[in-house]
Short mmCIF file of C-alpha atoms in Angstrom, two decimals:
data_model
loop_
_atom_site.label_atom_id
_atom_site.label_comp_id
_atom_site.label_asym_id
_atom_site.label_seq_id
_atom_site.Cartn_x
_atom_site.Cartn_y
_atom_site.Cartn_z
CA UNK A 1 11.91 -24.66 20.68
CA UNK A 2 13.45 -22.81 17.60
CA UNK A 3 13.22 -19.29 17.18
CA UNK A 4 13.91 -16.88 14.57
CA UNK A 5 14.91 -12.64 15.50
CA UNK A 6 14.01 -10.43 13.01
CA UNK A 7 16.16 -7.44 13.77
CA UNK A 8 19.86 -7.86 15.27
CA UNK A 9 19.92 -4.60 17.01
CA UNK A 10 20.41 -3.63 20.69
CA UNK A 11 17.54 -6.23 21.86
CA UNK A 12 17.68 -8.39 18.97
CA UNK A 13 21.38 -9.52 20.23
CA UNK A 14 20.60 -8.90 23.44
CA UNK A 15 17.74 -11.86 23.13
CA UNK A 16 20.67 -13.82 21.44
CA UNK A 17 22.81 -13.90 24.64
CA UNK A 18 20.45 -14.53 26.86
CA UNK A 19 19.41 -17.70 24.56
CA UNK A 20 23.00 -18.85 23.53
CA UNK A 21 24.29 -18.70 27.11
CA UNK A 22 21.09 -20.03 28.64
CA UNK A 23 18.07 -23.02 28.26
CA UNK A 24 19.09 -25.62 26.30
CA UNK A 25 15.72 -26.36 24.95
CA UNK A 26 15.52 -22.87 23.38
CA UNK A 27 17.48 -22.31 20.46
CA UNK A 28 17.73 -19.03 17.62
CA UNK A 29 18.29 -20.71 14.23
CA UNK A 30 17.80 -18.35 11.70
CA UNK A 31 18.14 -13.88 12.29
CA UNK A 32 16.88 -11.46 9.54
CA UNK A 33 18.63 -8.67 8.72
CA UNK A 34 18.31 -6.38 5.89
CA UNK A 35 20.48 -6.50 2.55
CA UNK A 36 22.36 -3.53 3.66
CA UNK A 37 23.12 -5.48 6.94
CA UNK A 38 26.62 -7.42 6.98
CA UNK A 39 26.05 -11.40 7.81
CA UNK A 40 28.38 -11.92 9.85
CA UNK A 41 26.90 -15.19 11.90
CA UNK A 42 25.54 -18.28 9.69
CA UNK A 43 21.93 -17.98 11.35
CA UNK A 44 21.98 -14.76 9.91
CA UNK A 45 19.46 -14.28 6.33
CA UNK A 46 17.98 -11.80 4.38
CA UNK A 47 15.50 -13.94 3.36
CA UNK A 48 12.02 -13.58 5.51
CA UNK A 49 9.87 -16.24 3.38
CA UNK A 50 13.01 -18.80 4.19
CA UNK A 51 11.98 -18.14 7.63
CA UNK A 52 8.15 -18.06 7.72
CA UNK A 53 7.76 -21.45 5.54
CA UNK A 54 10.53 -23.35 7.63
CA UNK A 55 8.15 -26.14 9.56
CA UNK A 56 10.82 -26.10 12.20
CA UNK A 57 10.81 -22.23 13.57
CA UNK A 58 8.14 -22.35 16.13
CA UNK A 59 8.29 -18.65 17.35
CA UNK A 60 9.43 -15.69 15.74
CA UNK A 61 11.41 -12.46 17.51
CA UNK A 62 10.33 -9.52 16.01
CA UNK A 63 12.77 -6.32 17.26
CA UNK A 64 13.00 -4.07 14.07
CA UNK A 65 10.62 -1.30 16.00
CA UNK A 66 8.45 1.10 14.51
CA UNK A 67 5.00 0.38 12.23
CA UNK A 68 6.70 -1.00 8.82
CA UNK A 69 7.57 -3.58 7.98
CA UNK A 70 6.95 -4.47 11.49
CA UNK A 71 3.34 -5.03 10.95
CA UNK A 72 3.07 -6.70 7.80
CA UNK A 73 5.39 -9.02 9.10
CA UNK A 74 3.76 -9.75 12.28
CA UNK A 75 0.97 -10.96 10.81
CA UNK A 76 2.70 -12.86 8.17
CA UNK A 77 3.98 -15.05 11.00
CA UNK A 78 1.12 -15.67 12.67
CA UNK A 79 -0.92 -16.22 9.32
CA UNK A 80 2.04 -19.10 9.02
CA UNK A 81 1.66 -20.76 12.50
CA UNK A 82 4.16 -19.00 13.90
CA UNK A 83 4.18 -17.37 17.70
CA UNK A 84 5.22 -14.14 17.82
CA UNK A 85 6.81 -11.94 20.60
CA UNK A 86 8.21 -8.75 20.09
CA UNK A 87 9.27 -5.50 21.76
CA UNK A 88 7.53 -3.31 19.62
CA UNK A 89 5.48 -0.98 21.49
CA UNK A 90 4.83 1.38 18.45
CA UNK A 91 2.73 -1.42 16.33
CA UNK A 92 1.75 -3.36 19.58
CA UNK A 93 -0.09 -0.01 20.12
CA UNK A 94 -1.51 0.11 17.69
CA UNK A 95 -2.74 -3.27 16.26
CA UNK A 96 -3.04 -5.02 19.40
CA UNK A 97 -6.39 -6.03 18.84
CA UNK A 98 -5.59 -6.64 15.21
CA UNK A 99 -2.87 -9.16 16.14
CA UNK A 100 -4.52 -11.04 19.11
CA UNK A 101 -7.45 -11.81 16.59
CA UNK A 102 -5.21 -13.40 14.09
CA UNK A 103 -3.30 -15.34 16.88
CA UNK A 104 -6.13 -16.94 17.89
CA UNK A 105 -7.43 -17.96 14.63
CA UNK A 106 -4.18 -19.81 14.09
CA UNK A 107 -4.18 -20.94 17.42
CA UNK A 108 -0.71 -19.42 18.32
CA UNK A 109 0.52 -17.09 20.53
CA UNK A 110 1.01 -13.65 20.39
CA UNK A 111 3.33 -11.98 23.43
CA UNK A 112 4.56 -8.56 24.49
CA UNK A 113 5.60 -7.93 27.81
CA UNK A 114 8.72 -6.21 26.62
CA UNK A 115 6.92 -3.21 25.05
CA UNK A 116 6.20 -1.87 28.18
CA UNK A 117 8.29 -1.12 31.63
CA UNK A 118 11.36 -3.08 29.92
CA UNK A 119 12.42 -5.69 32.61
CA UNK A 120 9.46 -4.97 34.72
CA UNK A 121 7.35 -7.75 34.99
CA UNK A 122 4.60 -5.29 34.54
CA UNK A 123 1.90 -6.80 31.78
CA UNK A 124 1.96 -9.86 33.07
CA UNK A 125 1.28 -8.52 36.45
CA UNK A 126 -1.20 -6.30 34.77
CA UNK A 127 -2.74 -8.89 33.56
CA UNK A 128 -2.94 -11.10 37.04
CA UNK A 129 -4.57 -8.56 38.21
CA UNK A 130 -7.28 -7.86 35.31
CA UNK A 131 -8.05 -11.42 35.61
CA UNK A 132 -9.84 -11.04 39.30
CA UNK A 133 -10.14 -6.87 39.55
CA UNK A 134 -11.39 -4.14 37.71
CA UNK A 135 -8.69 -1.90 37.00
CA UNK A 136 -9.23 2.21 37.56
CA UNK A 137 -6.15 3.65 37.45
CA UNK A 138 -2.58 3.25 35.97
CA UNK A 139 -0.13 6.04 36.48
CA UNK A 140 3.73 5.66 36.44
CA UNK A 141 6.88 6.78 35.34
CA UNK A 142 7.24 4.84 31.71
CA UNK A 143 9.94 6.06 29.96
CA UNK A 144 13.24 6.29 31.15
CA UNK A 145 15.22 8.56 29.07
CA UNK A 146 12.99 11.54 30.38
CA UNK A 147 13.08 10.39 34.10
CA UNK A 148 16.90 10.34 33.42
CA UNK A 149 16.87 14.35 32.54
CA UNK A 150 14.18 14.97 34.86
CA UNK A 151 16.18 13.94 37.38
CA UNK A 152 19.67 15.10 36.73
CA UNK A 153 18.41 18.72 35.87
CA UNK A 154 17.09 18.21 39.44
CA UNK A 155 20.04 16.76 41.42
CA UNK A 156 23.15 17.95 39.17
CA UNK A 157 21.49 21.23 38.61
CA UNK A 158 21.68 21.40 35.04
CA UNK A 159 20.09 22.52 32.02
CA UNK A 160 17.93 20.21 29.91
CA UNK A 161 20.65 20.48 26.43
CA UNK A 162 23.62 19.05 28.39
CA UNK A 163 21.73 16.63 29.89
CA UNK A 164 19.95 15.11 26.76
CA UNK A 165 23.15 14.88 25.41
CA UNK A 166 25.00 12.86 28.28
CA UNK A 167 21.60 11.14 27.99
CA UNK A 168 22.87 10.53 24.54
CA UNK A 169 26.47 9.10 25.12
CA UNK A 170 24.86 6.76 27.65
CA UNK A 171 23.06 5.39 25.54
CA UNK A 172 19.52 6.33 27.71
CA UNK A 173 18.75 8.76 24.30
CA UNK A 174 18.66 7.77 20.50
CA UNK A 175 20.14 10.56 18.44
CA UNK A 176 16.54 11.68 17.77
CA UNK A 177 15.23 11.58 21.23
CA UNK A 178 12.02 13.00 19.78
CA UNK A 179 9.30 10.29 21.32
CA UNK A 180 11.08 10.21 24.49
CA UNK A 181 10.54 13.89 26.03
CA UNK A 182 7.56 14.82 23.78
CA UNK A 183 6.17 11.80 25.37
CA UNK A 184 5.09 9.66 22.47
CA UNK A 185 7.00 6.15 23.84
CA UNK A 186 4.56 6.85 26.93
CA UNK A 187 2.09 7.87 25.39
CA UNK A 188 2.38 3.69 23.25
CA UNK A 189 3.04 2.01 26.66
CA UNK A 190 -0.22 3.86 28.14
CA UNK A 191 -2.21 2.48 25.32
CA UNK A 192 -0.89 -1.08 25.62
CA UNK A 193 -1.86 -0.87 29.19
CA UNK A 194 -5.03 0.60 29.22
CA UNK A 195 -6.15 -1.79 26.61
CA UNK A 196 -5.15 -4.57 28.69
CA UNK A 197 -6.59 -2.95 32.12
CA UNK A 198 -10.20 -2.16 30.50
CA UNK A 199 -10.49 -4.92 28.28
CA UNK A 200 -11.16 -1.88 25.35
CA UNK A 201 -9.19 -0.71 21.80
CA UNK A 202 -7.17 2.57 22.88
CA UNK A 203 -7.95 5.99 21.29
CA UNK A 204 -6.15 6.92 18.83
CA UNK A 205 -5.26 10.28 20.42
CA UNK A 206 -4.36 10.72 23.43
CA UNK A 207 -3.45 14.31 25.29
CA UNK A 208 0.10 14.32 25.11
CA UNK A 209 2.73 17.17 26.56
CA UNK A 210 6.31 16.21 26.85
CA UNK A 211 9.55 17.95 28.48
CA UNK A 212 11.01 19.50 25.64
CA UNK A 213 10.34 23.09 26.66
CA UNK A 214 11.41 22.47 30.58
CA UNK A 215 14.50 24.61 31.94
CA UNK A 216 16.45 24.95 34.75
CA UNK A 217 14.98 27.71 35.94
CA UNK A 218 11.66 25.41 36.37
CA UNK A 219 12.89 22.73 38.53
CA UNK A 220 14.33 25.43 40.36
CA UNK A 221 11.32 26.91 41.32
CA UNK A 222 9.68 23.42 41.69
CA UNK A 223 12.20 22.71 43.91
CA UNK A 224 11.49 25.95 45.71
CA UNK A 225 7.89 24.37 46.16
CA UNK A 226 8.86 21.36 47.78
CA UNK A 227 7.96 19.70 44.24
CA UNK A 228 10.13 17.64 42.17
CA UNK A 229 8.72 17.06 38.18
CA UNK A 230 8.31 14.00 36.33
CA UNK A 231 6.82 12.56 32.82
CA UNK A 232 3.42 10.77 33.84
CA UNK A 233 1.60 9.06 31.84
CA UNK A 234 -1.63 8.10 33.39
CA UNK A 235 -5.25 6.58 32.65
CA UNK A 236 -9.01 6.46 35.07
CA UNK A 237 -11.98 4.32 34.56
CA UNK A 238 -15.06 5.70 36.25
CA UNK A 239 -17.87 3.28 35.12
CA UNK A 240 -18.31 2.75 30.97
CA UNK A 241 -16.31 5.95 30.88
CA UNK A 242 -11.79 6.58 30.75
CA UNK A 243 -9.09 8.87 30.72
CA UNK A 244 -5.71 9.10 29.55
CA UNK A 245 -3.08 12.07 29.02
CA UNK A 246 0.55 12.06 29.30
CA UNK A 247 1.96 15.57 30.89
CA UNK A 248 4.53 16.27 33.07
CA UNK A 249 3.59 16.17 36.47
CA UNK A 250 4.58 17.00 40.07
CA UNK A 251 4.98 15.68 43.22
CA UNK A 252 5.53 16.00 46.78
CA UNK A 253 9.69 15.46 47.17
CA UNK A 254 8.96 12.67 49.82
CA UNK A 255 6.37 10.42 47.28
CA UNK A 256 7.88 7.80 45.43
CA UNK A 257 7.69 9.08 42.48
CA UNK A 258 10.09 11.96 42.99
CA UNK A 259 12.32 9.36 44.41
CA UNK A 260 13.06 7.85 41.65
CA UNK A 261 16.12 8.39 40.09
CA UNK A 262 18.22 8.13 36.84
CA UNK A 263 16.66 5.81 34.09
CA UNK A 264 14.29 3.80 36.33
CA UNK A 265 10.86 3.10 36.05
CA UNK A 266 8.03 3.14 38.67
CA UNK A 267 4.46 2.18 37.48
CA UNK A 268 1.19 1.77 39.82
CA UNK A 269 -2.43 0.02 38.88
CA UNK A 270 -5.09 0.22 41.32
CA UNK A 271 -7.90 -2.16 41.51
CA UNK A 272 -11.17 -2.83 43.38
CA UNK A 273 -9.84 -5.48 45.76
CA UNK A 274 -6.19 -5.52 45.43
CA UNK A 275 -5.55 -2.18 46.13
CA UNK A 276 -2.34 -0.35 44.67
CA UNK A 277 0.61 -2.12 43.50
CA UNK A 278 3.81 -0.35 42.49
CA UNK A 279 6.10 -1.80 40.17
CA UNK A 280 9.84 -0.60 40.41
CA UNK A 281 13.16 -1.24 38.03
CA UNK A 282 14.90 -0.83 34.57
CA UNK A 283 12.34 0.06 32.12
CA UNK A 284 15.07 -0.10 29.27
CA UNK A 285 18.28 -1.00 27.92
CA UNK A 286 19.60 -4.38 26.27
CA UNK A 287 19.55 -7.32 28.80
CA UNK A 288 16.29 -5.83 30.82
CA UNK A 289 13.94 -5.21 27.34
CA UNK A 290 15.94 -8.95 26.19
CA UNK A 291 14.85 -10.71 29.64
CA UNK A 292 11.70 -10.11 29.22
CA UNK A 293 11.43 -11.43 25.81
CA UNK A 294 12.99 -14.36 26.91
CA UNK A 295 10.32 -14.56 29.82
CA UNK A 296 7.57 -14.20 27.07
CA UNK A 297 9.52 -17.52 25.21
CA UNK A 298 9.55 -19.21 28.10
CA UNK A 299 5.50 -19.13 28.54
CA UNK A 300 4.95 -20.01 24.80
CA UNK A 301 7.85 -23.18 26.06
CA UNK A 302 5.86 -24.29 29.50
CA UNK A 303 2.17 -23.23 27.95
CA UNK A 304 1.72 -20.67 30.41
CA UNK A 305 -1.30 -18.78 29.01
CA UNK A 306 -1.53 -14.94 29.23
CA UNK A 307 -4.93 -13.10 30.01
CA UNK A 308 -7.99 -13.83 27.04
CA UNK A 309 -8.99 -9.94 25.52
CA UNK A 310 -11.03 -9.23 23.20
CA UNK A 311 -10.78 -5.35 23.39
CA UNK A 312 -14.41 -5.06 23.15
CA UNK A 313 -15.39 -3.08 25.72
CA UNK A 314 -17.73 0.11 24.74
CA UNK A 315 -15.80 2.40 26.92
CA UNK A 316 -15.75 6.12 26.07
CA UNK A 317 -13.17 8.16 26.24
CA UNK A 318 -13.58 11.38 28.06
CA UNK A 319 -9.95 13.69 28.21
CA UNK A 320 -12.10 15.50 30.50
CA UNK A 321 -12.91 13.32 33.24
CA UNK A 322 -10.67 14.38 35.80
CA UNK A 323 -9.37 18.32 37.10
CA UNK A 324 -7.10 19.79 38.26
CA UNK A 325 -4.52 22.62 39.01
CA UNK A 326 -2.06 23.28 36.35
CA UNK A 327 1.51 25.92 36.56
CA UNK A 328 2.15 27.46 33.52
CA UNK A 329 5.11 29.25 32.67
CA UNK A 330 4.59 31.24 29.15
CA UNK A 331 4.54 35.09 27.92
CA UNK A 332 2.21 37.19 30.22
CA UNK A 333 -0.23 38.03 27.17
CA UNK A 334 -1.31 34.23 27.21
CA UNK A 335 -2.87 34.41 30.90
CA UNK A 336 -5.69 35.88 29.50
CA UNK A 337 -6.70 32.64 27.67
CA UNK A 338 -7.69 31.82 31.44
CA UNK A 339 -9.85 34.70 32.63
CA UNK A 340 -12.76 32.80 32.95
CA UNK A 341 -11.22 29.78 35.55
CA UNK A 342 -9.77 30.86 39.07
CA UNK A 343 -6.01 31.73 38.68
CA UNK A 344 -3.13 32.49 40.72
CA UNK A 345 0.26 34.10 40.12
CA UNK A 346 3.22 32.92 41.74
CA UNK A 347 6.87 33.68 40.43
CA UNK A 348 5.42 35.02 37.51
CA UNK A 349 3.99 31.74 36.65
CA UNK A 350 0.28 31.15 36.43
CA UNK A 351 -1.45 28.36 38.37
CA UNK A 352 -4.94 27.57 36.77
CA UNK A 353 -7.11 25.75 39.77
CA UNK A 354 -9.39 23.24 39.06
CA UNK A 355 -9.25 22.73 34.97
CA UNK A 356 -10.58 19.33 33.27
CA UNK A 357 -7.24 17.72 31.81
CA UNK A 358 -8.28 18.18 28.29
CA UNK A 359 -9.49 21.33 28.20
CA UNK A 360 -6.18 22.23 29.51
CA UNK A 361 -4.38 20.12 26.78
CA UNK A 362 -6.02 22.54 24.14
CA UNK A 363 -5.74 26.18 26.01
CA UNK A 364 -2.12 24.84 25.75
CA UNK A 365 -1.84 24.49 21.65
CA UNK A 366 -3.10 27.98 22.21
CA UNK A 367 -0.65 28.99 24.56
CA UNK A 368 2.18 27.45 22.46
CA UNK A 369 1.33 29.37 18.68
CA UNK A 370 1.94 32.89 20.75
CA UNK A 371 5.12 31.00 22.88
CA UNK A 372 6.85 28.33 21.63
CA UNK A 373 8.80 27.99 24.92
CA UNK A 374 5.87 27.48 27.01
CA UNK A 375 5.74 24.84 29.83
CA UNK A 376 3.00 23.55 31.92
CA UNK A 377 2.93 20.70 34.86
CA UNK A 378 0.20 19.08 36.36
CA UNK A 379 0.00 19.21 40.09
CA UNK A 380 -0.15 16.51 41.18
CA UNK A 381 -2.37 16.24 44.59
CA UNK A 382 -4.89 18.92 43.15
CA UNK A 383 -6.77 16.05 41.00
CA UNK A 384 -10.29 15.41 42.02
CA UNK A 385 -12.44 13.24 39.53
CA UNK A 386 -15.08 15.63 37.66
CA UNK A 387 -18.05 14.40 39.01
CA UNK A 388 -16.62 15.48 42.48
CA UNK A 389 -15.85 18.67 41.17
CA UNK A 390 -19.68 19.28 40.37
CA UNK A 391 -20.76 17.90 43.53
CA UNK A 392 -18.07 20.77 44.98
CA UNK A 393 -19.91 23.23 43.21
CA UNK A 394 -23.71 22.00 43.94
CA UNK A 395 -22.83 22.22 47.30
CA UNK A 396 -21.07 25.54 47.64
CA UNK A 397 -24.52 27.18 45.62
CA UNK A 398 -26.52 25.15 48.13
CA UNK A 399 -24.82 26.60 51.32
#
């Protein structure tokens, strides 16, 4: 099988080793780069239409990232007969339904298990597992640049700006860390997931709050608690109705999700028969993003078929479906936004009980134009589905 990379950067080369120094019946014969990109291997060509008419390429690599050219040139190589796998969890998000269509009219393959969980096996699983159940939840740990300052604010007892930048030497952090801790590379995994969980096209938008605003004096008084923080990004089903939101949320120090530590991942599904699995390891980072590229090529190689979507589903999205109690730490003046729900102070901090997800998403934008440092967390083993909520209340008038 003879493949092509477009893009020669961290996972582009990364892909390369793997291939070089493994299967001999894989082989990369031609890389794109851009003009301004030295060639400095002979595979190595600037010219993409070289690539898409050669009869021999069988599967293109595409690791450039973000939406263009990365789209156009997706579909370019599947319009040509060409498989395509890629990493690219920005346009996978966004097209997915777009591209599987086109596969299958040209009766090729179209693969992405490294957007998602880097070298967990995690779609594929996913997929298993949407094959027999239906899926109702997904809720993990996604992105591991903000579990990496999560943590260390938590166990070095730092602040979040020396942090982000060790993040950055390690290379955990790209100099604009931007869709890392405002939550926008979870918010692209959650999509790819929930597409592939309900069968449905994702929203568009999705209730997003990243870490940006967090300080030390937060996980402090988390820690106080009992609670450690983390970046969640998770989705429900309840019937023809779904929810998604990424926020930061927190947990009990002994659940497994406070547990885990520096740049890993941990992602859970839940379904009907199979109960919860949990899916632990690297969810970044050259070789783990590159293996499971490779593990994608090696499917397209034996003919291992993925799950059949059409991402047709008439689900409807409802940021509302589940509630429940939120801590915010903001300017005193703001906690009057939330006369009208049951509130608590603690530590000068307010804890809302009982709030739908989205309505809480928006009293936050509000919260935010009078302080820009504000900072809110989910709590985590407060969240009761809506409809239970009612019921709650229908019984307590009742009695």
């Amino acid at each position: 099988m003879k493949i092509a990379i477009l893009g020669f950067g961290t996972v582009g080369s990364g892909v390369y080793d793997i291939i070089a120094n493994g299967d001999t019946r894989m082989r990369v014969t031609a890389i794109f780069i851009r003009p301004t990109h030295p060639a400095t291997m002979p595979e190595m060509t600037t010219d993409l239409d070289a690539i898409l008419n050669d009869p021999t390429i069988d599967v293109i690599v595409e690791t450039m990232g973000g939406l263009h050219p990365a789209h156009d040139y997706i579909l370019q190589a599947l319009q040509h007969g060409k498989h395509v796998v890629t990493a690219n969890k920005a346009v996978v998000a966004k097209y997915l339904p777009e591209f599987t269509a086109v596969a299958a009219h040209h009766h090729v393959q179209f693969y992405f298990e490294a957007t998602t969980g880097g070298g967990i096996p995690w779609i594929r699983n996913l997929e298993r597992a949407a094959r027999i159940d239906q899926i109702d939840t997904i809720e993990g740990i996604f992105n591991g640049t903000s579990n990496y300052i999560l943590d260390q604010m938590q166990r070095a007892h730092l602040d979040f700006d020396p942090v982000l930048l060790a993040a950055k030497d390690m290379g955990y952090a790209e100099a604009d860390p931007s869709a890392d801790i405002d939550g926008e590379d979870v918010v692209n995994k959650l999509k790819i997931s929930a597409a592939l969980a309900y069968n449905m096209a994702p929203p568009r938008n999705v209730p997003t709050f990243g870490i940006r605003n967090v300080s030390k004096a937060d996980i402090d008084f988390f820690a106080s608690q009992h609670q450690v923080l983390r970046l969640i990004g998770k989705s429900k089903r309840d019937g023809d109705h779904y929810s998604m939101v990424v926020e930061p949320r927190l947990y009990s120090e002994t659940a497994l999700a406070a547990n885990t530590f520096e740049n890993f991942n941990l992602i859970r599904l839940h379904g009907q028969t199979i109960g919860d699995l949990q899916f632990y390891g690297q969810g970044a980072g050259k070789y783990p993003t590159a293996n499971a590229i490779v593990q994608d090529l090696y499917d397209i190689l034996e003919n291992a078929p993925h799950l059949d979507r059409s991402f047709d589903q008439p689900l409807h999205f409802d940021a509302n479906l589940n509630v429940t109690d939120y801590v915010l730490r903001a300017d005193p003046m703001t906690f009057a936004m939330f006369n009208d729900r049951e509130t608590e102070i603690v530590n000068d901090r307010l804890v809302i009980k009982q709030i739908p997800t989205g309505d809480m998403h928006k009293l936050m934008r509000g919260v935010l134009a009078i302080d820009a440092d504000a900072f809110m967390a989910a709590i985590g083993d407060s969240e009761l589905a809506a409809k239970d909520v009612l019921h709650q209340r229908d019984q307590e008038v009742i009695g």
